[in-house]
Amino acid sequence: MYTIDTNILIYHANGDPRVSAFLLSACEKDTPLILPTIAVVEFFSFPAMTPRVKEIFEVLLPYFRITDLDYPLSLAAAQLRRNSRLKLGDSIIAATALATHSYLVTRNVRDFKRIVGLKIIRL
């Protein structure tokens, strides 16, 4: 099971072959892909958002389990943010990965590596 960081969506939309191959493989294997709602917000705030980029996202949408930010997850994210000085979005994404016992798939290892118990895959 994988929690997908926003930057992975952006790299995929930009045609990064390694990221695209990873996502395609996960979809073909029916591997659960978790997408925090904050990643959706961040992705659609991406300055280079075009109809084509939106279409690329929507092709993957059926494969994602989009997770809402509920109260327990909010508290976990707040604690991570306080203790690790993460940005708000990163703290929610990390808390989601921890709560779902999934691997966080990201290129942003530097900010996440200080979180105890977080399993990270760098693409």
CSV table of C-alpha atoms in Angstrom, one decimal:
chain,number,residue,atom,x,y,z
A,1,MET,CA,0.0,0.0,0.0
A,2,TYR,CA,1.3,3.4,-1.0
A,3,THR,CA,0.5,7.0,0.0
A,4,ILE,CA,1.3,9.3,-2.9
A,5,ASP,CA,2.9,12.6,-2.3
A,6,THR,CA,1.9,15.6,-4.4
A,7,ASN,CA,5.3,15.8,-6.2
A,8,ILE,CA,4.8,12.3,-7.5
A,9,LEU,CA,1.6,13.4,-9.3
A,10,ILE,CA,3.4,16.4,-10.7
A,11,TYR,CA,6.3,14.3,-12.0
A,12,HIS,CA,3.9,11.9,-13.6
A,13,ALA,CA,2.0,14.7,-15.2
A,14,ASN,CA,5.3,16.0,-16.6
A,15,GLY,CA,6.0,12.6,-18.1
A,16,ASP,CA,8.8,11.3,-15.7
A,17,PRO,CA,9.2,7.7,-17.0
A,18,ARG,CA,10.3,6.3,-13.6
A,19,VAL,CA,7.3,7.7,-11.8
A,20,SER,CA,4.9,6.8,-14.5
A,21,ALA,CA,6.2,3.2,-14.6
A,22,PHE,CA,5.8,2.9,-10.8
A,23,LEU,CA,2.2,4.2,-10.9
A,24,LEU,CA,1.3,2.0,-13.9
A,25,SER,CA,2.8,-1.0,-12.2
A,26,ALA,CA,0.8,-0.3,-9.0
A,27,CYS,CA,-2.4,0.1,-10.9
A,28,GLU,CA,-1.8,-3.1,-12.9
A,29,LYS,CA,-1.2,-5.0,-9.6
A,30,ASP,CA,-4.2,-3.5,-7.9
A,31,THR,CA,-1.9,-2.1,-5.2
A,32,PRO,CA,-3.8,0.3,-3.0
A,33,LEU,CA,-2.8,3.9,-3.8
A,34,ILE,CA,-3.8,6.4,-1.1
A,35,LEU,CA,-4.1,10.0,-2.0
A,36,PRO,CA,-4.6,12.5,0.8
A,37,THR,CA,-7.1,15.3,0.0
A,38,ILE,CA,-4.4,17.9,0.6
A,39,ALA,CA,-2.4,16.3,-2.3
A,40,VAL,CA,-5.4,16.9,-4.6
A,41,VAL,CA,-5.6,20.5,-3.5
A,42,GLU,CA,-1.8,21.0,-4.0
A,43,PHE,CA,-1.8,19.3,-7.4
A,44,PHE,CA,-4.7,21.3,-8.7
A,45,SER,CA,-3.0,24.5,-7.4
A,46,PHE,CA,0.0,23.6,-9.6
A,47,PRO,CA,0.8,26.7,-11.7
A,48,ALA,CA,1.2,24.6,-14.9
A,49,MET,CA,-2.3,23.1,-14.6
A,50,THR,CA,-3.8,22.5,-18.1
A,51,PRO,CA,-6.7,20.5,-19.3
A,52,ARG,CA,-4.2,17.9,-20.5
A,53,VAL,CA,-2.6,17.6,-17.0
A,54,LYS,CA,-6.1,17.4,-15.4
A,55,GLU,CA,-7.0,14.6,-17.9
A,56,ILE,CA,-3.8,12.7,-16.9
A,57,PHE,CA,-4.9,12.9,-13.2
A,58,GLU,CA,-8.4,11.8,-14.0
A,59,VAL,CA,-7.2,8.7,-15.8
A,60,LEU,CA,-5.5,7.6,-12.5
A,61,LEU,CA,-8.4,8.7,-10.3
A,62,PRO,CA,-10.2,5.4,-10.2
A,63,TYR,CA,-7.1,3.7,-8.8
A,64,PHE,CA,-6.8,6.1,-5.8
A,65,ARG,CA,-8.4,5.8,-2.5
A,66,ILE,CA,-8.8,9.5,-1.5
A,67,THR,CA,-8.5,10.0,2.2
A,68,ASP,CA,-10.2,12.8,4.0
A,69,LEU,CA,-8.7,14.9,6.8
A,70,ASP,CA,-10.7,13.8,9.8
A,71,TYR,CA,-10.2,14.8,13.4
A,72,PRO,CA,-7.8,12.0,14.5
A,73,LEU,CA,-5.7,12.5,11.3
A,74,SER,CA,-5.7,16.3,12.0
A,75,LEU,CA,-4.3,15.8,15.5
A,76,ALA,CA,-1.6,13.4,14.2
A,77,ALA,CA,-0.6,15.9,11.5
A,78,ALA,CA,-0.5,18.7,14.0
A,79,GLN,CA,1.8,16.7,16.2
A,80,LEU,CA,4.1,15.8,13.3
A,81,ARG,CA,4.1,19.5,12.2
A,82,ARG,CA,4.9,20.7,15.7
A,83,ASN,CA,7.7,18.0,16.4
A,84,SER,CA,9.2,17.9,12.9
A,85,ARG,CA,8.6,21.4,11.6
A,86,LEU,CA,7.0,20.1,8.5
A,87,LYS,CA,4.9,22.3,6.2
A,88,LEU,CA,1.1,21.8,6.7
A,89,GLY,CA,0.6,19.7,3.5
A,90,ASP,CA,3.6,17.5,4.2
A,91,SER,CA,2.4,16.9,7.8
A,92,ILE,CA,-1.0,15.7,6.6
A,93,ILE,CA,0.6,13.5,3.9
A,94,ALA,CA,3.0,11.9,6.4
A,95,ALA,CA,0.2,11.4,9.0
A,96,THR,CA,-1.9,9.7,6.3
A,97,ALA,CA,1.0,7.3,5.5
A,98,LEU,CA,1.5,6.5,9.2
A,99,ALA,CA,-2.2,6.1,9.9
A,100,THR,CA,-2.6,3.7,7.0
A,101,HIS,CA,0.6,1.8,7.6
A,102,SER,CA,1.6,2.5,4.0
A,103,TYR,CA,4.8,3.5,2.3
A,104,LEU,CA,5.1,7.2,1.4
A,105,VAL,CA,6.1,7.6,-2.2
A,106,THR,CA,7.9,10.9,-2.7
A,107,ARG,CA,10.9,12.7,-4.1
A,108,ASN,CA,11.0,14.9,-1.0
A,109,VAL,CA,12.9,12.5,1.3
A,110,ARG,CA,14.8,15.3,3.1
A,111,ASP,CA,11.8,16.7,4.9
A,112,PHE,CA,10.2,13.3,5.7
A,113,LYS,CA,13.3,11.3,6.8
A,114,ARG,CA,13.2,12.7,10.4
A,115,ILE,CA,9.8,11.2,11.1
A,116,VAL,CA,10.1,8.0,13.2
A,117,GLY,CA,8.3,5.0,11.8
A,118,LEU,CA,7.6,6.6,8.4
A,119,LYS,CA,8.4,4.2,5.5
A,120,ILE,CA,9.6,6.0,2.4
A,121,ILE,CA,10.1,5.1,-1.2
A,122,ARG,CA,12.0,7.7,-3.1
A,123,LEU,CA,11.3,7.8,-6.9
